[in-house]
Amino acid sequence: MHPAFSVVFFTTATGAGYGLLALLGVLGGLGFIPAHFWLGLIGMGLALGLIAAGLLSSTGHLGRPERAWRAFSQWRSSWLSREGVSSVATFIPAGLFGIGWVFFGRTGGWMAIAGLLATIGAIVTVCTTGMIYASLKPIAQWHSPYTLPGYLIFSAMTGSVLLNALLQAFAIGSTAVAVAALLLTLLGWGWKLATWRYNDALEIASTANTATGLAGGTVRSLEWPHTEENYLLKEMGFRIARKHGARLRRITQVLAFALPALLLAVAFALPWPFAAALSVLAAIVQFAGMLVERWLFFAEAKHTVTLYYGR
């Protein structure tokens, strides 16, 4: 697919936002994170801000953004519609949890229930986002056992790194959160490498012959039915040069995984102001790296419709 920045930013921002929201909801609700006013205000503001920014950016890829609300009506059959419904529904318990934390200075009682519901909603929404792509059989790179778990792993990874940066910035850093952020970053790295290895070894069963049902030779198109590239080729037949893809994969590994992991590891050995600075830098670098990773996720996917054009 042609990687529109609106969709790339949407998947990156909402993944990080829902990951942070899920962790704030469960850890705050269970009392592992203190009900600090500024931590709650900035933490919930960042989580909900990333989610809202991502959702709004996704409308930029629509031909008629004003009709986006109609997608909510197809929740019985469409993963995109289910994503929209769950994302909006999650704002309700998240908002209640944030109000209790910021305005009442408490995260227990009914606010803890709201926080846990927000966590569940965040996880469900990330799953529906992943299923939008994992359910598409014509795109073999997405219709794989790596897509949905990858969405969950990357959301937890970016969310934990953001949470660690927040806690470090307020000098209430948690060793458990820092270790989890480091381990999840390494897990995300390993999962991405495994995904690339799986995709590179894919053997697409469909050919022009199987698509047309013709045998006895090689089926090829004599000429295109149009003189310029159309929507299908722009959106479903984007081609990236192998050398560019290899370079972007290296950039992804450095920015999204290797450098954040190194910064998080070094932060363990440093006193507070320096550990906080490195933790915040790790979150910023990782977000930039995930933008590249998401771009590749779309750019390297190939729709079987391109067989019609001899690709």
PDB file of C-alpha atoms in Angstrom, residues 41-237:
ATOM      1  CA  LEU A  41      -2.839  15.391  34.501  1.00  0.00           C
ATOM      2  CA  ILE A  42       0.159  14.989  32.209  1.00  0.00           C
ATOM      3  CA  GLY A  43      -0.048  11.190  31.981  1.00  0.00           C
ATOM      4  CA  MET A  44      -3.742  10.987  31.157  1.00  0.00           C
ATOM      5  CA  GLY A  45      -3.476  14.085  28.982  1.00  0.00           C
ATOM      6  CA  LEU A  46      -0.633  12.524  27.005  1.00  0.00           C
ATOM      7  CA  ALA A  47      -2.403   9.177  26.608  1.00  0.00           C
ATOM      8  CA  LEU A  48      -5.753  10.633  25.568  1.00  0.00           C
ATOM      9  CA  GLY A  49      -4.031  13.324  23.501  1.00  0.00           C
ATOM     10  CA  LEU A  50      -2.105  10.752  21.474  1.00  0.00           C
ATOM     11  CA  ILE A  51      -5.268   8.720  20.949  1.00  0.00           C
ATOM     12  CA  ALA A  52      -7.319  11.742  19.897  1.00  0.00           C
ATOM     13  CA  ALA A  53      -4.567  13.040  17.598  1.00  0.00           C
ATOM     14  CA  GLY A  54      -4.259   9.634  15.968  1.00  0.00           C
ATOM     15  CA  LEU A  55      -7.996   9.244  15.468  1.00  0.00           C
ATOM     16  CA  LEU A  56      -8.298  12.728  13.997  1.00  0.00           C
ATOM     17  CA  SER A  57      -5.326  12.175  11.678  1.00  0.00           C
ATOM     18  CA  SER A  58      -6.914   9.002  10.309  1.00  0.00           C
ATOM     19  CA  THR A  59      -9.733  11.073   8.806  1.00  0.00           C
ATOM     20  CA  GLY A  60      -7.145  12.755   6.569  1.00  0.00           C
ATOM     21  CA  HIS A  61      -6.986   9.563   4.484  1.00  0.00           C
ATOM     22  CA  LEU A  62     -10.713   9.629   3.789  1.00  0.00           C
ATOM     23  CA  GLY A  63     -12.155  11.027   0.596  1.00  0.00           C
ATOM     24  CA  ARG A  64     -15.150  12.383   2.525  1.00  0.00           C
ATOM     25  CA  PRO A  65     -14.055  12.862   6.164  1.00  0.00           C
ATOM     26  CA  GLU A  66     -17.440  14.286   7.114  1.00  0.00           C
ATOM     27  CA  ARG A  67     -18.939  10.833   6.537  1.00  0.00           C
ATOM     28  CA  ALA A  68     -16.558   9.045   8.918  1.00  0.00           C
ATOM     29  CA  TRP A  69     -19.361   8.651  11.465  1.00  0.00           C
ATOM     30  CA  ARG A  70     -21.120   6.220   9.147  1.00  0.00           C
ATOM     31  CA  ALA A  71     -18.405   3.637   9.726  1.00  0.00           C
ATOM     32  CA  PHE A  72     -19.729   3.101  13.255  1.00  0.00           C
ATOM     33  CA  SER A  73     -22.894   1.456  11.938  1.00  0.00           C
ATOM     34  CA  GLN A  74     -21.095  -1.581  10.449  1.00  0.00           C
ATOM     35  CA  TRP A  75     -19.739  -3.010  13.709  1.00  0.00           C
ATOM     36  CA  ARG A  76     -21.357  -6.409  13.114  1.00  0.00           C
ATOM     37  CA  SER A  77     -19.139  -7.169  10.127  1.00  0.00           C
ATOM     38  CA  SER A  78     -16.336  -4.601   9.944  1.00  0.00           C
ATOM     39  CA  TRP A  79     -13.212  -4.547  12.109  1.00  0.00           C
ATOM     40  CA  LEU A  80     -12.777  -0.887  11.171  1.00  0.00           C
ATOM     41  CA  SER A  81     -16.219  -0.129  12.570  1.00  0.00           C
ATOM     42  CA  ARG A  82     -15.496  -2.164  15.714  1.00  0.00           C
ATOM     43  CA  GLU A  83     -12.313  -0.186  16.173  1.00  0.00           C
ATOM     44  CA  GLY A  84     -14.266   3.072  15.985  1.00  0.00           C
ATOM     45  CA  VAL A  85     -16.896   1.909  18.455  1.00  0.00           C
ATOM     46  CA  SER A  86     -14.379   0.554  20.977  1.00  0.00           C
ATOM     47  CA  SER A  87     -12.144   3.617  20.706  1.00  0.00           C
ATOM     48  CA  VAL A  88     -15.012   5.978  21.512  1.00  0.00           C
ATOM     49  CA  ALA A  89     -16.361   3.703  24.251  1.00  0.00           C
ATOM     50  CA  THR A  90     -12.943   3.607  25.915  1.00  0.00           C
ATOM     51  CA  PHE A  91     -12.990   7.377  26.364  1.00  0.00           C
ATOM     52  CA  ILE A  92     -15.875   7.072  28.864  1.00  0.00           C
ATOM     53  CA  PRO A  93     -14.132   5.055  31.631  1.00  0.00           C
ATOM     54  CA  ALA A  94     -10.818   6.752  30.782  1.00  0.00           C
ATOM     55  CA  GLY A  95     -12.397  10.164  31.287  1.00  0.00           C
ATOM     56  CA  LEU A  96     -13.959   9.118  34.605  1.00  0.00           C
ATOM     57  CA  PHE A  97     -10.649   7.675  35.783  1.00  0.00           C
ATOM     58  CA  GLY A  98      -8.810  10.838  34.782  1.00  0.00           C
ATOM     59  CA  ILE A  99     -11.349  13.063  36.560  1.00  0.00           C
ATOM     60  CA  GLY A 100     -11.028  11.040  39.751  1.00  0.00           C
ATOM     61  CA  TRP A 101      -7.250  11.108  39.603  1.00  0.00           C
ATOM     62  CA  VAL A 102      -6.818  14.791  38.735  1.00  0.00           C
ATOM     63  CA  PHE A 103      -9.717  16.468  40.529  1.00  0.00           C
ATOM     64  CA  PHE A 104     -10.220  14.179  43.523  1.00  0.00           C
ATOM     65  CA  GLY A 105      -6.646  12.982  43.973  1.00  0.00           C
ATOM     66  CA  ARG A 106      -7.727   9.361  44.290  1.00  0.00           C
ATOM     67  CA  THR A 107      -7.564   6.297  42.077  1.00  0.00           C
ATOM     68  CA  GLY A 108      -9.323   3.793  44.340  1.00  0.00           C
ATOM     69  CA  GLY A 109     -12.952   2.774  44.675  1.00  0.00           C
ATOM     70  CA  TRP A 110     -15.123   3.449  41.653  1.00  0.00           C
ATOM     71  CA  MET A 111     -12.175   5.198  39.991  1.00  0.00           C
ATOM     72  CA  ALA A 112     -10.187   1.951  40.146  1.00  0.00           C
ATOM     73  CA  ILE A 113     -13.049   0.184  38.349  1.00  0.00           C
ATOM     74  CA  ALA A 114     -13.079   2.928  35.711  1.00  0.00           C
ATOM     75  CA  GLY A 115      -9.300   2.550  35.317  1.00  0.00           C
ATOM     76  CA  LEU A 116      -9.556  -1.206  34.811  1.00  0.00           C
ATOM     77  CA  LEU A 117     -12.378  -0.727  32.292  1.00  0.00           C
ATOM     78  CA  ALA A 118     -10.216   1.803  30.448  1.00  0.00           C
ATOM     79  CA  THR A 119      -7.410  -0.767  30.364  1.00  0.00           C
ATOM     80  CA  ILE A 120      -9.737  -3.409  28.935  1.00  0.00           C
ATOM     81  CA  GLY A 121     -11.081  -0.932  26.390  1.00  0.00           C
ATOM     82  CA  ALA A 122      -7.560   0.023  25.325  1.00  0.00           C
ATOM     83  CA  ILE A 123      -6.569  -3.608  24.807  1.00  0.00           C
ATOM     84  CA  VAL A 124      -9.758  -4.372  22.857  1.00  0.00           C
ATOM     85  CA  THR A 125      -9.237  -1.320  20.633  1.00  0.00           C
ATOM     86  CA  VAL A 126      -5.644  -2.281  19.821  1.00  0.00           C
ATOM     87  CA  CYS A 127      -6.874  -5.792  18.968  1.00  0.00           C
ATOM     88  CA  THR A 128      -9.521  -4.427  16.601  1.00  0.00           C
ATOM     89  CA  THR A 129      -6.914  -2.219  14.923  1.00  0.00           C
ATOM     90  CA  GLY A 130      -4.633  -5.194  14.410  1.00  0.00           C
ATOM     91  CA  MET A 131      -7.499  -7.291  13.052  1.00  0.00           C
ATOM     92  CA  ILE A 132      -8.263  -4.678  10.400  1.00  0.00           C
ATOM     93  CA  TYR A 133      -5.030  -5.733   8.722  1.00  0.00           C
ATOM     94  CA  ALA A 134      -4.715  -9.344   9.895  1.00  0.00           C
ATOM     95  CA  SER A 135      -8.126 -10.170   8.400  1.00  0.00           C
ATOM     96  CA  LEU A 136      -7.174  -9.065   4.871  1.00  0.00           C
ATOM     97  CA  LYS A 137      -6.458 -12.309   3.011  1.00  0.00           C
ATOM     98  CA  PRO A 138      -5.387 -10.602  -0.261  1.00  0.00           C
ATOM     99  CA  ILE A 139      -2.363  -9.084   1.538  1.00  0.00           C
ATOM    100  CA  ALA A 140      -0.185 -11.988   2.631  1.00  0.00           C
ATOM    101  CA  GLN A 141       2.245  -9.823   4.639  1.00  0.00           C
ATOM    102  CA  TRP A 142      -0.623  -8.764   6.914  1.00  0.00           C
ATOM    103  CA  HIS A 143      -2.692 -11.956   6.917  1.00  0.00           C
ATOM    104  CA  SER A 144      -0.127 -13.690   9.103  1.00  0.00           C
ATOM    105  CA  PRO A 145       0.200 -14.911  12.718  1.00  0.00           C
ATOM    106  CA  TYR A 146       2.575 -12.015  13.437  1.00  0.00           C
ATOM    107  CA  THR A 147       0.286  -9.042  12.788  1.00  0.00           C
ATOM    108  CA  LEU A 148      -2.128  -9.018  15.743  1.00  0.00           C
ATOM    109  CA  PRO A 149       0.445  -9.972  18.418  1.00  0.00           C
ATOM    110  CA  GLY A 150       2.755  -7.355  16.909  1.00  0.00           C
ATOM    111  CA  TYR A 151       0.178  -4.622  17.472  1.00  0.00           C
ATOM    112  CA  LEU A 152      -0.227  -5.659  21.107  1.00  0.00           C
ATOM    113  CA  ILE A 153       3.517  -5.962  21.719  1.00  0.00           C
ATOM    114  CA  PHE A 154       4.350  -2.594  20.147  1.00  0.00           C
ATOM    115  CA  SER A 155       1.522  -0.885  22.047  1.00  0.00           C
ATOM    116  CA  ALA A 156       2.718  -2.315  25.357  1.00  0.00           C
ATOM    117  CA  MET A 157       6.321  -1.469  24.448  1.00  0.00           C
ATOM    118  CA  THR A 158       5.772   2.182  23.544  1.00  0.00           C
ATOM    119  CA  GLY A 159       3.300   2.632  26.411  1.00  0.00           C
ATOM    120  CA  SER A 160       5.731   1.258  28.990  1.00  0.00           C
ATOM    121  CA  VAL A 161       8.588   3.422  27.705  1.00  0.00           C
ATOM    122  CA  LEU A 162       6.331   6.485  27.914  1.00  0.00           C
ATOM    123  CA  LEU A 163       5.206   5.549  31.431  1.00  0.00           C
ATOM    124  CA  ASN A 164       8.799   5.041  32.537  1.00  0.00           C
ATOM    125  CA  ALA A 165       9.703   8.477  31.163  1.00  0.00           C
ATOM    126  CA  LEU A 166       6.805  10.056  33.066  1.00  0.00           C
ATOM    127  CA  LEU A 167       7.688   8.376  36.348  1.00  0.00           C
ATOM    128  CA  GLN A 168      11.360   9.280  35.972  1.00  0.00           C
ATOM    129  CA  ALA A 169      10.476  12.896  35.161  1.00  0.00           C
ATOM    130  CA  PHE A 170       8.574  13.153  38.463  1.00  0.00           C
ATOM    131  CA  ALA A 171      11.402  11.445  40.373  1.00  0.00           C
ATOM    132  CA  ILE A 172       9.162   8.528  41.333  1.00  0.00           C
ATOM    133  CA  GLY A 173      10.742   6.056  38.982  1.00  0.00           C
ATOM    134  CA  SER A 174       9.828   2.397  39.364  1.00  0.00           C
ATOM    135  CA  THR A 175      12.446  -0.280  38.802  1.00  0.00           C
ATOM    136  CA  ALA A 176       9.737  -2.720  37.751  1.00  0.00           C
ATOM    137  CA  VAL A 177       8.390  -0.330  35.097  1.00  0.00           C
ATOM    138  CA  ALA A 178      11.906   0.440  33.825  1.00  0.00           C
ATOM    139  CA  VAL A 179      12.753  -3.264  33.561  1.00  0.00           C
ATOM    140  CA  ALA A 180       9.426  -3.964  31.829  1.00  0.00           C
ATOM    141  CA  ALA A 181      10.079  -1.150  29.334  1.00  0.00           C
ATOM    142  CA  LEU A 182      13.520  -2.567  28.529  1.00  0.00           C
ATOM    143  CA  LEU A 183      12.297  -6.165  28.197  1.00  0.00           C
ATOM    144  CA  LEU A 184       9.315  -5.175  26.059  1.00  0.00           C
ATOM    145  CA  THR A 185      11.606  -3.163  23.777  1.00  0.00           C
ATOM    146  CA  LEU A 186      13.812  -6.219  23.308  1.00  0.00           C
ATOM    147  CA  LEU A 187      10.733  -8.382  22.760  1.00  0.00           C
ATOM    148  CA  GLY A 188       9.446  -5.923  20.159  1.00  0.00           C
ATOM    149  CA  TRP A 189      12.816  -6.025  18.407  1.00  0.00           C
ATOM    150  CA  GLY A 190      12.806  -9.809  18.274  1.00  0.00           C
ATOM    151  CA  TRP A 191       9.200  -9.887  17.075  1.00  0.00           C
ATOM    152  CA  LYS A 192       9.935  -7.404  14.288  1.00  0.00           C
ATOM    153  CA  LEU A 193      12.919  -9.447  13.100  1.00  0.00           C
ATOM    154  CA  ALA A 194      10.798 -12.605  13.132  1.00  0.00           C
ATOM    155  CA  THR A 195       8.052 -10.817  11.177  1.00  0.00           C
ATOM    156  CA  TRP A 196      10.484  -9.645   8.516  1.00  0.00           C
ATOM    157  CA  ARG A 197      11.966 -13.136   8.229  1.00  0.00           C
ATOM    158  CA  TYR A 198       8.476 -14.621   7.813  1.00  0.00           C
ATOM    159  CA  ASN A 199       7.446 -12.047   5.189  1.00  0.00           C
ATOM    160  CA  ASP A 200      10.670 -12.374   3.219  1.00  0.00           C
ATOM    161  CA  ALA A 201      10.153 -16.142   2.963  1.00  0.00           C
ATOM    162  CA  LEU A 202       6.535 -15.865   1.811  1.00  0.00           C
ATOM    163  CA  GLU A 203       5.641 -17.743  -1.337  1.00  0.00           C
ATOM    164  CA  ILE A 204       2.511 -16.206  -2.823  1.00  0.00           C
ATOM    165  CA  ALA A 205       0.393 -19.068  -4.178  1.00  0.00           C
ATOM    166  CA  SER A 206      -1.656 -16.859  -6.485  1.00  0.00           C
ATOM    167  CA  THR A 207      -0.441 -16.099  -9.991  1.00  0.00           C
ATOM    168  CA  ALA A 208      -2.038 -14.639 -13.090  1.00  0.00           C
ATOM    169  CA  ASN A 209      -2.732 -18.222 -14.173  1.00  0.00           C
ATOM    170  CA  THR A 210      -4.525 -19.239 -10.968  1.00  0.00           C
ATOM    171  CA  ALA A 211      -6.406 -15.934 -10.871  1.00  0.00           C
ATOM    172  CA  THR A 212      -7.818 -16.429 -14.366  1.00  0.00           C
ATOM    173  CA  GLY A 213      -8.110 -20.222 -14.238  1.00  0.00           C
ATOM    174  CA  LEU A 214      -6.121 -20.531 -17.464  1.00  0.00           C
ATOM    175  CA  ALA A 215      -3.460 -23.196 -17.936  1.00  0.00           C
ATOM    176  CA  GLY A 216      -1.050 -24.386 -20.598  1.00  0.00           C
ATOM    177  CA  GLY A 217       1.227 -21.365 -20.580  1.00  0.00           C
ATOM    178  CA  THR A 218       2.068 -18.134 -18.840  1.00  0.00           C
ATOM    179  CA  VAL A 219      -0.775 -15.653 -18.642  1.00  0.00           C
ATOM    180  CA  ARG A 220       0.234 -12.042 -19.103  1.00  0.00           C
ATOM    181  CA  SER A 221      -1.529  -8.777 -19.800  1.00  0.00           C
ATOM    182  CA  LEU A 222      -0.946  -7.322 -23.245  1.00  0.00           C
ATOM    183  CA  GLU A 223      -1.774  -3.802 -22.133  1.00  0.00           C
ATOM    184  CA  TRP A 224      -3.309  -1.939 -19.247  1.00  0.00           C
ATOM    185  CA  PRO A 225      -6.940  -0.838 -19.417  1.00  0.00           C
ATOM    186  CA  HIS A 226      -5.836   2.732 -18.611  1.00  0.00           C
ATOM    187  CA  THR A 227      -2.914   5.013 -19.424  1.00  0.00           C
ATOM    188  CA  GLU A 228      -2.049   6.249 -15.908  1.00  0.00           C
ATOM    189  CA  GLU A 229      -1.739   4.673 -12.484  1.00  0.00           C
ATOM    190  CA  ASN A 230      -5.097   4.461 -10.759  1.00  0.00           C
ATOM    191  CA  TYR A 231      -6.201   4.148  -7.136  1.00  0.00           C
ATOM    192  CA  LEU A 232      -5.486   0.414  -7.007  1.00  0.00           C
ATOM    193  CA  LEU A 233      -1.875   0.819  -8.037  1.00  0.00           C
ATOM    194  CA  LYS A 234      -1.243   3.843  -5.842  1.00  0.00           C
ATOM    195  CA  GLU A 235      -2.869   2.343  -2.767  1.00  0.00           C
ATOM    196  CA  MET A 236      -2.320  -1.381  -3.254  1.00  0.00           C
ATOM    197  CA  GLY A 237       0.726  -1.654  -5.497  1.00  0.00           C
TER     198      GLY A 237
END
